[in-house]
Amino acid sequence: MPVFAVTYTYGPDTSTRMDSRPSHRQWQSDLVEAGVILASGPLDDEPQPGGLLIFSAADRAEVERHLADDPYASVGVIESVSVRGWTPVFGPFSHD
């Protein structure tokens, strides 16, 4: 299954983001349990806060459908999203 690296850049509304964090993390947890998210976590706040999510999905469209369900998307705290195909050569996500 193809692997995708998704990066979020968060906007300045930290309060709304923190209020929505439990539902955002539950959304991630559900996708981890389903084998869709392989890993995720916050990026350093410099130069701007964000997050990294590693997805296993059939294609980019499937990743984008999942991202549309992220509670952070519905409350508008994501300033930008990048979805890129990724070919892990070494490590736990690499394919033989």
PDB file of N, CA and C in Angstrom:
ATOM      1  N   MET A   1       0.867  -1.178   0.000  1.00  0.00           N
ATOM      2  CA  MET A   1       0.000   0.000   0.000  1.00  0.00           C
ATOM      3  C   MET A   1       0.908   1.233   0.000  1.00  0.00           C
ATOM      4  N   PRO A   2       0.596   2.214  -0.811  1.00  0.00           N
ATOM      5  CA  PRO A   2       1.392   3.455  -0.838  1.00  0.00           C
ATOM      6  C   PRO A   2       1.380   4.180   0.510  1.00  0.00           C
ATOM      7  N   VAL A   3       2.458   4.918   0.756  1.00  0.00           N
ATOM      8  CA  VAL A   3       2.614   5.681   1.993  1.00  0.00           C
ATOM      9  C   VAL A   3       2.675   7.162   1.630  1.00  0.00           C
ATOM     10  N   PHE A   4       2.059   7.996   2.471  1.00  0.00           N
ATOM     11  CA  PHE A   4       1.999   9.436   2.245  1.00  0.00           C
ATOM     12  C   PHE A   4       2.419  10.176   3.504  1.00  0.00           C
ATOM     13  N   ALA A   5       3.196  11.232   3.311  1.00  0.00           N
ATOM     14  CA  ALA A   5       3.577  12.128   4.400  1.00  0.00           C
ATOM     15  C   ALA A   5       2.703  13.365   4.303  1.00  0.00           C
ATOM     16  N   VAL A   6       1.991  13.644   5.372  1.00  0.00           N
ATOM     17  CA  VAL A   6       1.103  14.807   5.431  1.00  0.00           C
ATOM     18  C   VAL A   6       1.671  15.769   6.467  1.00  0.00           C
ATOM     19  N   THR A   7       1.849  17.018   6.080  1.00  0.00           N
ATOM     20  CA  THR A   7       2.250  18.030   7.050  1.00  0.00           C
ATOM     21  C   THR A   7       1.164  19.076   7.153  1.00  0.00           C
ATOM     22  N   TYR A   8       0.890  19.438   8.387  1.00  0.00           N
ATOM     23  CA  TYR A   8      -0.034  20.520   8.701  1.00  0.00           C
ATOM     24  C   TYR A   8       0.785  21.710   9.178  1.00  0.00           C
ATOM     25  N   THR A   9       0.353  22.898   8.815  1.00  0.00           N
ATOM     26  CA  THR A   9       0.810  24.124   9.455  1.00  0.00           C
ATOM     27  C   THR A   9      -0.417  24.719  10.116  1.00  0.00           C
ATOM     28  N   TYR A  10      -0.318  24.967  11.411  1.00  0.00           N
ATOM     29  CA  TYR A  10      -1.458  25.493  12.152  1.00  0.00           C
ATOM     30  C   TYR A  10      -1.485  27.010  12.109  1.00  0.00           C
ATOM     31  N   GLY A  11      -2.689  27.553  12.147  1.00  0.00           N
ATOM     32  CA  GLY A  11      -2.872  28.991  12.214  1.00  0.00           C
ATOM     33  C   GLY A  11      -2.686  29.512  13.628  1.00  0.00           C
ATOM     34  N   PRO A  12      -2.918  30.797  13.825  1.00  0.00           N
ATOM     35  CA  PRO A  12      -2.630  31.436  15.110  1.00  0.00           C
ATOM     36  C   PRO A  12      -3.641  31.158  16.230  1.00  0.00           C
ATOM     37  N   ASP A  13      -4.776  30.524  15.925  1.00  0.00           N
ATOM     38  CA  ASP A  13      -5.812  30.309  16.941  1.00  0.00           C
ATOM     39  C   ASP A  13      -5.492  29.091  17.808  1.00  0.00           C
ATOM     40  N   THR A  14      -4.535  29.253  18.703  1.00  0.00           N
ATOM     41  CA  THR A  14      -4.087  28.152  19.570  1.00  0.00           C
ATOM     42  C   THR A  14      -5.189  27.699  20.511  1.00  0.00           C
ATOM     43  N   SER A  15      -5.993  28.625  21.005  1.00  0.00           N
ATOM     44  CA  SER A  15      -7.046  28.286  21.955  1.00  0.00           C
ATOM     45  C   SER A  15      -8.045  27.297  21.344  1.00  0.00           C
ATOM     46  N   THR A  16      -8.525  27.592  20.145  1.00  0.00           N
ATOM     47  CA  THR A  16      -9.467  26.687  19.485  1.00  0.00           C
ATOM     48  C   THR A  16      -8.805  25.348  19.193  1.00  0.00           C
ATOM     49  N   ARG A  17      -7.550  25.383  18.785  1.00  0.00           N
ATOM     50  CA  ARG A  17      -6.830  24.131  18.501  1.00  0.00           C
ATOM     51  C   ARG A  17      -6.718  23.277  19.758  1.00  0.00           C
ATOM     52  N   MET A  18      -6.346  23.885  20.871  1.00  0.00           N
ATOM     53  CA  MET A  18      -6.215  23.121  22.119  1.00  0.00           C
ATOM     54  C   MET A  18      -7.570  22.585  22.587  1.00  0.00           C
ATOM     55  N   ASP A  19      -8.629  23.372  22.410  1.00  0.00           N
ATOM     56  CA  ASP A  19      -9.974  22.908  22.780  1.00  0.00           C
ATOM     57  C   ASP A  19     -10.396  21.705  21.943  1.00  0.00           C
ATOM     58  N   SER A  20      -9.932  21.652  20.692  1.00  0.00           N
ATOM     59  CA  SER A  20     -10.305  20.580  19.767  1.00  0.00           C
ATOM     60  C   SER A  20      -9.340  19.406  19.793  1.00  0.00           C
ATOM     61  N   ARG A  21      -8.247  19.542  20.524  1.00  0.00           N
ATOM     62  CA  ARG A  21      -7.213  18.501  20.524  1.00  0.00           C
ATOM     63  C   ARG A  21      -7.732  17.120  20.925  1.00  0.00           C
ATOM     64  N   PRO A  22      -8.569  16.977  21.962  1.00  0.00           N
ATOM     65  CA  PRO A  22      -9.038  15.624  22.301  1.00  0.00           C
ATOM     66  C   PRO A  22      -9.765  14.933  21.139  1.00  0.00           C
ATOM     67  N   SER A  23     -10.612  15.650  20.429  1.00  0.00           N
ATOM     68  CA  SER A  23     -11.324  15.015  19.313  1.00  0.00           C
ATOM     69  C   SER A  23     -10.384  14.756  18.135  1.00  0.00           C
ATOM     70  N   HIS A  24      -9.407  15.650  17.917  1.00  0.00           N
ATOM     71  CA  HIS A  24      -8.397  15.442  16.872  1.00  0.00           C
ATOM     72  C   HIS A  24      -7.588  14.182  17.183  1.00  0.00           C
ATOM     73  N   ARG A  25      -7.190  14.025  18.426  1.00  0.00           N
ATOM     74  CA  ARG A  25      -6.397  12.855  18.807  1.00  0.00           C
ATOM     75  C   ARG A  25      -7.235  11.571  18.765  1.00  0.00           C
ATOM     76  N   GLN A  26      -8.518  11.658  19.058  1.00  0.00           N
ATOM     77  CA  GLN A  26      -9.377  10.471  18.936  1.00  0.00           C
ATOM     78  C   GLN A  26      -9.509  10.070  17.472  1.00  0.00           C
ATOM     79  N   TRP A  27      -9.660  11.053  16.582  1.00  0.00           N
ATOM     80  CA  TRP A  27      -9.710  10.797  15.136  1.00  0.00           C
ATOM     81  C   TRP A  27      -8.437  10.069  14.698  1.00  0.00           C
ATOM     82  N   GLN A  28      -7.273  10.565  15.165  1.00  0.00           N
ATOM     83  CA  GLN A  28      -6.011   9.913  14.825  1.00  0.00           C
ATOM     84  C   GLN A  28      -5.958   8.497  15.387  1.00  0.00           C
ATOM     85  N   SER A  29      -6.337   8.339  16.639  1.00  0.00           N
ATOM     86  CA  SER A  29      -6.301   7.031  17.292  1.00  0.00           C
ATOM     87  C   SER A  29      -7.142   6.011  16.535  1.00  0.00           C
ATOM     88  N   ASP A  30      -8.319   6.428  16.093  1.00  0.00           N
ATOM     89  CA  ASP A  30      -9.188   5.533  15.322  1.00  0.00           C
ATOM     90  C   ASP A  30      -8.513   5.099  14.017  1.00  0.00           C
ATOM     91  N   LEU A  31      -7.824   6.049  13.358  1.00  0.00           N
ATOM     92  CA  LEU A  31      -7.154   5.717  12.100  1.00  0.00           C
ATOM     93  C   LEU A  31      -5.897   4.883  12.324  1.00  0.00           C
ATOM     94  N   VAL A  32      -5.225   5.073  13.453  1.00  0.00           N
ATOM     95  CA  VAL A  32      -4.088   4.208  13.796  1.00  0.00           C
ATOM     96  C   VAL A  32      -4.591   2.784  14.002  1.00  0.00           C
ATOM     97  N   GLU A  33      -5.671   2.651  14.743  1.00  0.00           N
ATOM     98  CA  GLU A  33      -6.251   1.328  15.006  1.00  0.00           C
ATOM     99  C   GLU A  33      -6.662   0.636  13.713  1.00  0.00           C
ATOM    100  N   ALA A  34      -7.128   1.413  12.732  1.00  0.00           N
ATOM    101  CA  ALA A  34      -7.548   0.865  11.440  1.00  0.00           C
ATOM    102  C   ALA A  34      -6.365   0.600  10.504  1.00  0.00           C
ATOM    103  N   GLY A  35      -5.149   0.998  10.905  1.00  0.00           N
ATOM    104  CA  GLY A  35      -3.976   0.793  10.068  1.00  0.00           C
ATOM    105  C   GLY A  35      -3.790   1.840   8.986  1.00  0.00           C
ATOM    106  N   VAL A  36      -4.529   2.941   9.077  1.00  0.00           N
ATOM    107  CA  VAL A  36      -4.452   4.002   8.068  1.00  0.00           C
ATOM    108  C   VAL A  36      -3.350   5.002   8.417  1.00  0.00           C
ATOM    109  N   ILE A  37      -3.309   5.449   9.668  1.00  0.00           N
ATOM    110  CA  ILE A  37      -2.212   6.302  10.115  1.00  0.00           C
ATOM    111  C   ILE A  37      -1.153   5.393  10.729  1.00  0.00           C
ATOM    112  N   LEU A  38       0.064   5.507  10.202  1.00  0.00           N
ATOM    113  CA  LEU A  38       1.176   4.692  10.692  1.00  0.00           C
ATOM    114  C   LEU A  38       1.909   5.377  11.840  1.00  0.00           C
ATOM    115  N   ALA A  39       1.937   6.698  11.827  1.00  0.00           N
ATOM    116  CA  ALA A  39       2.589   7.486  12.871  1.00  0.00           C
ATOM    117  C   ALA A  39       2.094   8.919  12.746  1.00  0.00           C
ATOM    118  N   SER A  40       2.131   9.657  13.860  1.00  0.00           N
ATOM    119  CA  SER A  40       1.749  11.070  13.810  1.00  0.00           C
ATOM    120  C   SER A  40       2.282  11.770  15.042  1.00  0.00           C
ATOM    121  N   GLY A  41       2.361  13.079  14.945  1.00  0.00           N
ATOM    122  CA  GLY A  41       2.784  13.864  16.090  1.00  0.00           C
ATOM    123  C   GLY A  41       3.046  15.304  15.706  1.00  0.00           C
ATOM    124  N   PRO A  42       3.181  16.163  16.722  1.00  0.00           N
ATOM    125  CA  PRO A  42       3.393  17.588  16.462  1.00  0.00           C
ATOM    126  C   PRO A  42       4.812  17.863  15.975  1.00  0.00           C
ATOM    127  N   LEU A  43       4.938  18.906  15.177  1.00  0.00           N
ATOM    128  CA  LEU A  43       6.233  19.426  14.750  1.00  0.00           C
ATOM    129  C   LEU A  43       6.622  20.570  15.678  1.00  0.00           C
ATOM    130  N   ASP A  44       7.901  20.898  15.727  1.00  0.00           N
ATOM    131  CA  ASP A  44       8.365  22.026  16.535  1.00  0.00           C
ATOM    132  C   ASP A  44       7.570  23.289  16.198  1.00  0.00           C
ATOM    133  N   ASP A  45       7.421  24.153  17.177  1.00  0.00           N
ATOM    134  CA  ASP A  45       6.673  25.392  16.982  1.00  0.00           C
ATOM    135  C   ASP A  45       7.414  26.420  16.142  1.00  0.00           C
ATOM    136  N   GLU A  46       8.701  26.232  15.944  1.00  0.00           N
ATOM    137  CA  GLU A  46       9.478  27.174  15.133  1.00  0.00           C
ATOM    138  C   GLU A  46       9.686  26.610  13.738  1.00  0.00           C
ATOM    139  N   PRO A  47       9.394  27.297  12.684  1.00  0.00           N
ATOM    140  CA  PRO A  47       8.955  28.688  12.677  1.00  0.00           C
ATOM    141  C   PRO A  47       7.457  28.845  12.955  1.00  0.00           C
ATOM    142  N   GLN A  48       6.678  27.751  12.838  1.00  0.00           N
ATOM    143  CA  GLN A  48       5.242  27.818  13.089  1.00  0.00           C
ATOM    144  C   GLN A  48       4.782  26.430  13.504  1.00  0.00           C
ATOM    145  N   PRO A  49       3.840  26.318  14.450  1.00  0.00           N
ATOM    146  CA  PRO A  49       3.398  24.995  14.884  1.00  0.00           C
ATOM    147  C   PRO A  49       2.749  24.211  13.747  1.00  0.00           C
ATOM    148  N   GLY A  50       2.888  22.902  13.832  1.00  0.00           N
ATOM    149  CA  GLY A  50       2.307  22.044  12.811  1.00  0.00           C
ATOM    150  C   GLY A  50       2.309  20.601  13.266  1.00  0.00           C
ATOM    151  N   GLY A  51       2.010  19.713  12.339  1.00  0.00           N
ATOM    152  CA  GLY A  51       1.973  18.296  12.640  1.00  0.00           C
ATOM    153  C   GLY A  51       2.411  17.478  11.442  1.00  0.00           C
ATOM    154  N   LEU A  52       2.847  16.259  11.709  1.00  0.00           N
ATOM    155  CA  LEU A  52       3.239  15.310  10.671  1.00  0.00           C
ATOM    156  C   LEU A  52       2.429  14.041  10.873  1.00  0.00           C
ATOM    157  N   LEU A  53       1.828  13.564   9.801  1.00  0.00           N
ATOM    158  CA  LEU A  53       1.051  12.333   9.835  1.00  0.00           C
ATOM    159  C   LEU A  53       1.529  11.451   8.695  1.00  0.00           C
ATOM    160  N   ILE A  54       1.798  10.194   8.974  1.00  0.00           N
ATOM    161  CA  ILE A  54       2.209   9.236   7.955  1.00  0.00           C
ATOM    162  C   ILE A  54       1.036   8.290   7.710  1.00  0.00           C
ATOM    163  N   PHE A  55       0.532   8.307   6.482  1.00  0.00           N
ATOM    164  CA  PHE A  55      -0.651   7.530   6.101  1.00  0.00           C
ATOM    165  C   PHE A  55      -0.274   6.353   5.212  1.00  0.00           C
ATOM    166  N   SER A  56      -1.021   5.288   5.322  1.00  0.00           N
ATOM    167  CA  SER A  56      -1.013   4.186   4.377  1.00  0.00           C
ATOM    168  C   SER A  56      -2.376   4.207   3.701  1.00  0.00           C
ATOM    169  N   ALA A  57      -2.386   4.432   2.393  1.00  0.00           N
ATOM    170  CA  ALA A  57      -3.664   4.583   1.687  1.00  0.00           C
ATOM    171  C   ALA A  57      -3.502   4.173   0.225  1.00  0.00           C
ATOM    172  N   ALA A  58      -4.598   3.860  -0.413  1.00  0.00           N
ATOM    173  CA  ALA A  58      -4.568   3.443  -1.815  1.00  0.00           C
ATOM    174  C   ALA A  58      -4.064   4.559  -2.721  1.00  0.00           C
ATOM    175  N   ASP A  59      -4.453   5.798  -2.397  1.00  0.00           N
ATOM    176  CA  ASP A  59      -4.050   6.923  -3.228  1.00  0.00           C
ATOM    177  C   ASP A  59      -4.245   8.231  -2.464  1.00  0.00           C
ATOM    178  N   ARG A  60      -3.814   9.309  -3.084  1.00  0.00           N
ATOM    179  CA  ARG A  60      -3.903  10.637  -2.467  1.00  0.00           C
ATOM    180  C   ARG A  60      -5.349  11.018  -2.150  1.00  0.00           C
ATOM    181  N   ALA A  61      -6.271  10.645  -3.025  1.00  0.00           N
ATOM    182  CA  ALA A  61      -7.685  10.977  -2.805  1.00  0.00           C
ATOM    183  C   ALA A  61      -8.203  10.352  -1.512  1.00  0.00           C
ATOM    184  N   GLU A  62      -7.765   9.144  -1.214  1.00  0.00           N
ATOM    185  CA  GLU A  62      -8.184   8.501   0.036  1.00  0.00           C
ATOM    186  C   GLU A  62      -7.641   9.269   1.240  1.00  0.00           C
ATOM    187  N   VAL A  63      -6.386   9.688   1.168  1.00  0.00           N
ATOM    188  CA  VAL A  63      -5.794  10.488   2.252  1.00  0.00           C
ATOM    189  C   VAL A  63      -6.600  11.764   2.436  1.00  0.00           C
ATOM    190  N   GLU A  64      -6.910  12.443   1.349  1.00  0.00           N
ATOM    191  CA  GLU A  64      -7.647  13.704   1.435  1.00  0.00           C
ATOM    192  C   GLU A  64      -9.041  13.510   2.019  1.00  0.00           C
ATOM    193  N   ARG A  65      -9.678  12.374   1.732  1.00  0.00           N
ATOM    194  CA  ARG A  65     -10.991  12.087   2.342  1.00  0.00           C
ATOM    195  C   ARG A  65     -10.860  11.947   3.858  1.00  0.00           C
ATOM    196  N   HIS A  66      -9.814  11.276   4.293  1.00  0.00           N
ATOM    197  CA  HIS A  66      -9.594  11.141   5.738  1.00  0.00           C
ATOM    198  C   HIS A  66      -9.309  12.511   6.363  1.00  0.00           C
ATOM    199  N   LEU A  67      -8.486  13.307   5.715  1.00  0.00           N
ATOM    200  CA  LEU A  67      -8.133  14.616   6.262  1.00  0.00           C
ATOM    201  C   LEU A  67      -9.361  15.516   6.401  1.00  0.00           C
ATOM    202  N   ALA A  68     -10.309  15.374   5.513  1.00  0.00           N
ATOM    203  CA  ALA A  68     -11.530  16.180   5.588  1.00  0.00           C
ATOM    204  C   ALA A  68     -12.332  15.862   6.855  1.00  0.00           C
ATOM    205  N   ASP A  69     -12.124  14.674   7.426  1.00  0.00           N
ATOM    206  CA  ASP A  69     -12.827  14.265   8.642  1.00  0.00           C
ATOM    207  C   ASP A  69     -12.111  14.679   9.925  1.00  0.00           C
ATOM    208  N   ASP A  70     -10.912  15.241   9.802  1.00  0.00           N
ATOM    209  CA  ASP A  70     -10.155  15.656  10.986  1.00  0.00           C
ATOM    210  C   ASP A  70     -10.901  16.794  11.678  1.00  0.00           C
ATOM    211  N   PRO A  71     -11.175  16.676  12.964  1.00  0.00           N
ATOM    212  CA  PRO A  71     -11.840  17.768  13.681  1.00  0.00           C
ATOM    213  C   PRO A  71     -11.112  19.109  13.555  1.00  0.00           C
ATOM    214  N   TYR A  72      -9.790  19.093  13.430  1.00  0.00           N
ATOM    215  CA  TYR A  72      -9.070  20.349  13.224  1.00  0.00           C
ATOM    216  C   TYR A  72      -9.505  21.027  11.924  1.00  0.00           C
ATOM    217  N   ALA A  73      -9.819  20.238  10.908  1.00  0.00           N
ATOM    218  CA  ALA A  73     -10.280  20.818   9.634  1.00  0.00           C
ATOM    219  C   ALA A  73     -11.628  21.507   9.819  1.00  0.00           C
ATOM    220  N   SER A  74     -12.511  20.881  10.593  1.00  0.00           N
ATOM    221  CA  SER A  74     -13.858  21.456  10.741  1.00  0.00           C
ATOM    222  C   SER A  74     -13.873  22.725  11.577  1.00  0.00           C
ATOM    223  N   VAL A  75     -12.874  22.913  12.462  1.00  0.00           N
ATOM    224  CA  VAL A  75     -12.852  24.136  13.272  1.00  0.00           C
ATOM    225  C   VAL A  75     -11.918  25.195  12.682  1.00  0.00           C
ATOM    226  N   GLY A  76     -11.264  24.878  11.569  1.00  0.00           N
ATOM    227  CA  GLY A  76     -10.502  25.882  10.833  1.00  0.00           C
ATOM    228  C   GLY A  76      -9.164  26.278  11.424  1.00  0.00           C
ATOM    229  N   VAL A  77      -8.489  25.373  12.129  1.00  0.00           N
ATOM    230  CA  VAL A  77      -7.209  25.740  12.733  1.00  0.00           C
ATOM    231  C   VAL A  77      -5.998  25.335  11.890  1.00  0.00           C
ATOM    232  N   ILE A  78      -6.245  24.681  10.763  1.00  0.00           N
ATOM    233  CA  ILE A  78      -5.157  24.280   9.873  1.00  0.00           C
ATOM    234  C   ILE A  78      -4.989  25.351   8.807  1.00  0.00           C
ATOM    235  N   GLU A  79      -3.821  25.972   8.791  1.00  0.00           N
ATOM    236  CA  GLU A  79      -3.536  27.031   7.819  1.00  0.00           C
ATOM    237  C   GLU A  79      -3.173  26.458   6.455  1.00  0.00           C
ATOM    238  N   SER A  80      -2.389  25.376   6.449  1.00  0.00           N
ATOM    239  CA  SER A  80      -2.038  24.749   5.177  1.00  0.00           C
ATOM    240  C   SER A  80      -1.784  23.263   5.389  1.00  0.00           C
ATOM    241  N   VAL A  81      -1.975  22.507   4.304  1.00  0.00           N
ATOM    242  CA  VAL A  81      -1.782  21.058   4.310  1.00  0.00           C
ATOM    243  C   VAL A  81      -0.938  20.689   3.099  1.00  0.00           C
ATOM    244  N   SER A  82       0.019  19.805   3.320  1.00  0.00           N
ATOM    245  CA  SER A  82       0.804  19.250   2.221  1.00  0.00           C
ATOM    246  C   SER A  82       0.662  17.742   2.271  1.00  0.00           C
ATOM    247  N   VAL A  83       0.311  17.138   1.151  1.00  0.00           N
ATOM    248  CA  VAL A  83       0.211  15.686   1.049  1.00  0.00           C
ATOM    249  C   VAL A  83       1.199  15.255  -0.036  1.00  0.00           C
ATOM    250  N   ARG A  84       2.161  14.434   0.375  1.00  0.00           N
ATOM    251  CA  ARG A  84       3.178  13.983  -0.575  1.00  0.00           C
ATOM    252  C   ARG A  84       3.340  12.479  -0.476  1.00  0.00           C
ATOM    253  N   GLY A  85       3.445  11.827  -1.626  1.00  0.00           N
ATOM    254  CA  GLY A  85       3.784  10.414  -1.633  1.00  0.00           C
ATOM    255  C   GLY A  85       5.182  10.249  -1.063  1.00  0.00           C
ATOM    256  N   TRP A  86       5.393   9.158  -0.349  1.00  0.00           N
ATOM    257  CA  TRP A  86       6.682   8.930   0.293  1.00  0.00           C
ATOM    258  C   TRP A  86       7.064   7.472   0.083  1.00  0.00           C
ATOM    259  N   THR A  87       8.322   7.243  -0.260  1.00  0.00           N
ATOM    260  CA  THR A  87       8.824   5.899  -0.455  1.00  0.00           C
ATOM    261  C   THR A  87       9.845   5.589   0.634  1.00  0.00           C
ATOM    262  N   PRO A  88       9.411   5.012   1.746  1.00  0.00           N
ATOM    263  CA  PRO A  88      10.357   4.665   2.801  1.00  0.00           C
ATOM    264  C   PRO A  88      11.253   3.505   2.339  1.00  0.00           C
ATOM    265  N   VAL A  89      12.547   3.720   2.375  1.00  0.00           N
ATOM    266  CA  VAL A  89      13.509   2.705   1.936  1.00  0.00           C
ATOM    267  C   VAL A  89      13.970   1.857   3.123  1.00  0.00           C
ATOM    268  N   PHE A  90      14.144   2.487   4.272  1.00  0.00           N
ATOM    269  CA  PHE A  90      14.574   1.789   5.474  1.00  0.00           C
ATOM    270  C   PHE A  90      13.576   2.049   6.586  1.00  0.00           C
ATOM    271  N   GLY A  91      13.518   1.172   7.551  1.00  0.00           N
ATOM    272  CA  GLY A  91      12.685   1.381   8.718  1.00  0.00           C
ATOM    273  C   GLY A  91      11.384   0.612   8.666  1.00  0.00           C
ATOM    274  N   PRO A  92      10.557   0.847   9.676  1.00  0.00           N
ATOM    275  CA  PRO A  92       9.352   0.025   9.843  1.00  0.00           C
ATOM    276  C   PRO A  92       8.285   0.234   8.766  1.00  0.00           C
ATOM    277  N   PHE A  93       8.358   1.295   8.007  1.00  0.00           N
ATOM    278  CA  PHE A  93       7.331   1.542   6.984  1.00  0.00           C
ATOM    279  C   PHE A  93       7.799   1.170   5.587  1.00  0.00           C
ATOM    280  N   SER A  94       9.034   0.657   5.449  1.00  0.00           N
ATOM    281  CA  SER A  94       9.576   0.307   4.135  1.00  0.00           C
ATOM    282  C   SER A  94       8.939  -0.986   3.633  1.00  0.00           C
ATOM    283  N   HIS A  95       8.919  -1.090   2.327  1.00  0.00           N
ATOM    284  CA  HIS A  95       8.373  -2.292   1.680  1.00  0.00           C
ATOM    285  C   HIS A  95       9.531  -3.051   1.046  1.00  0.00           C
ATOM    286  N   ASP A  96       9.497  -4.352   1.158  1.00  0.00           N
ATOM    287  CA  ASP A  96      10.543  -5.176   0.527  1.00  0.00           C
ATOM    288  C   ASP A  96      10.341  -5.262  -0.956  1.00  0.00           C
TER     289      ASP A  96
END
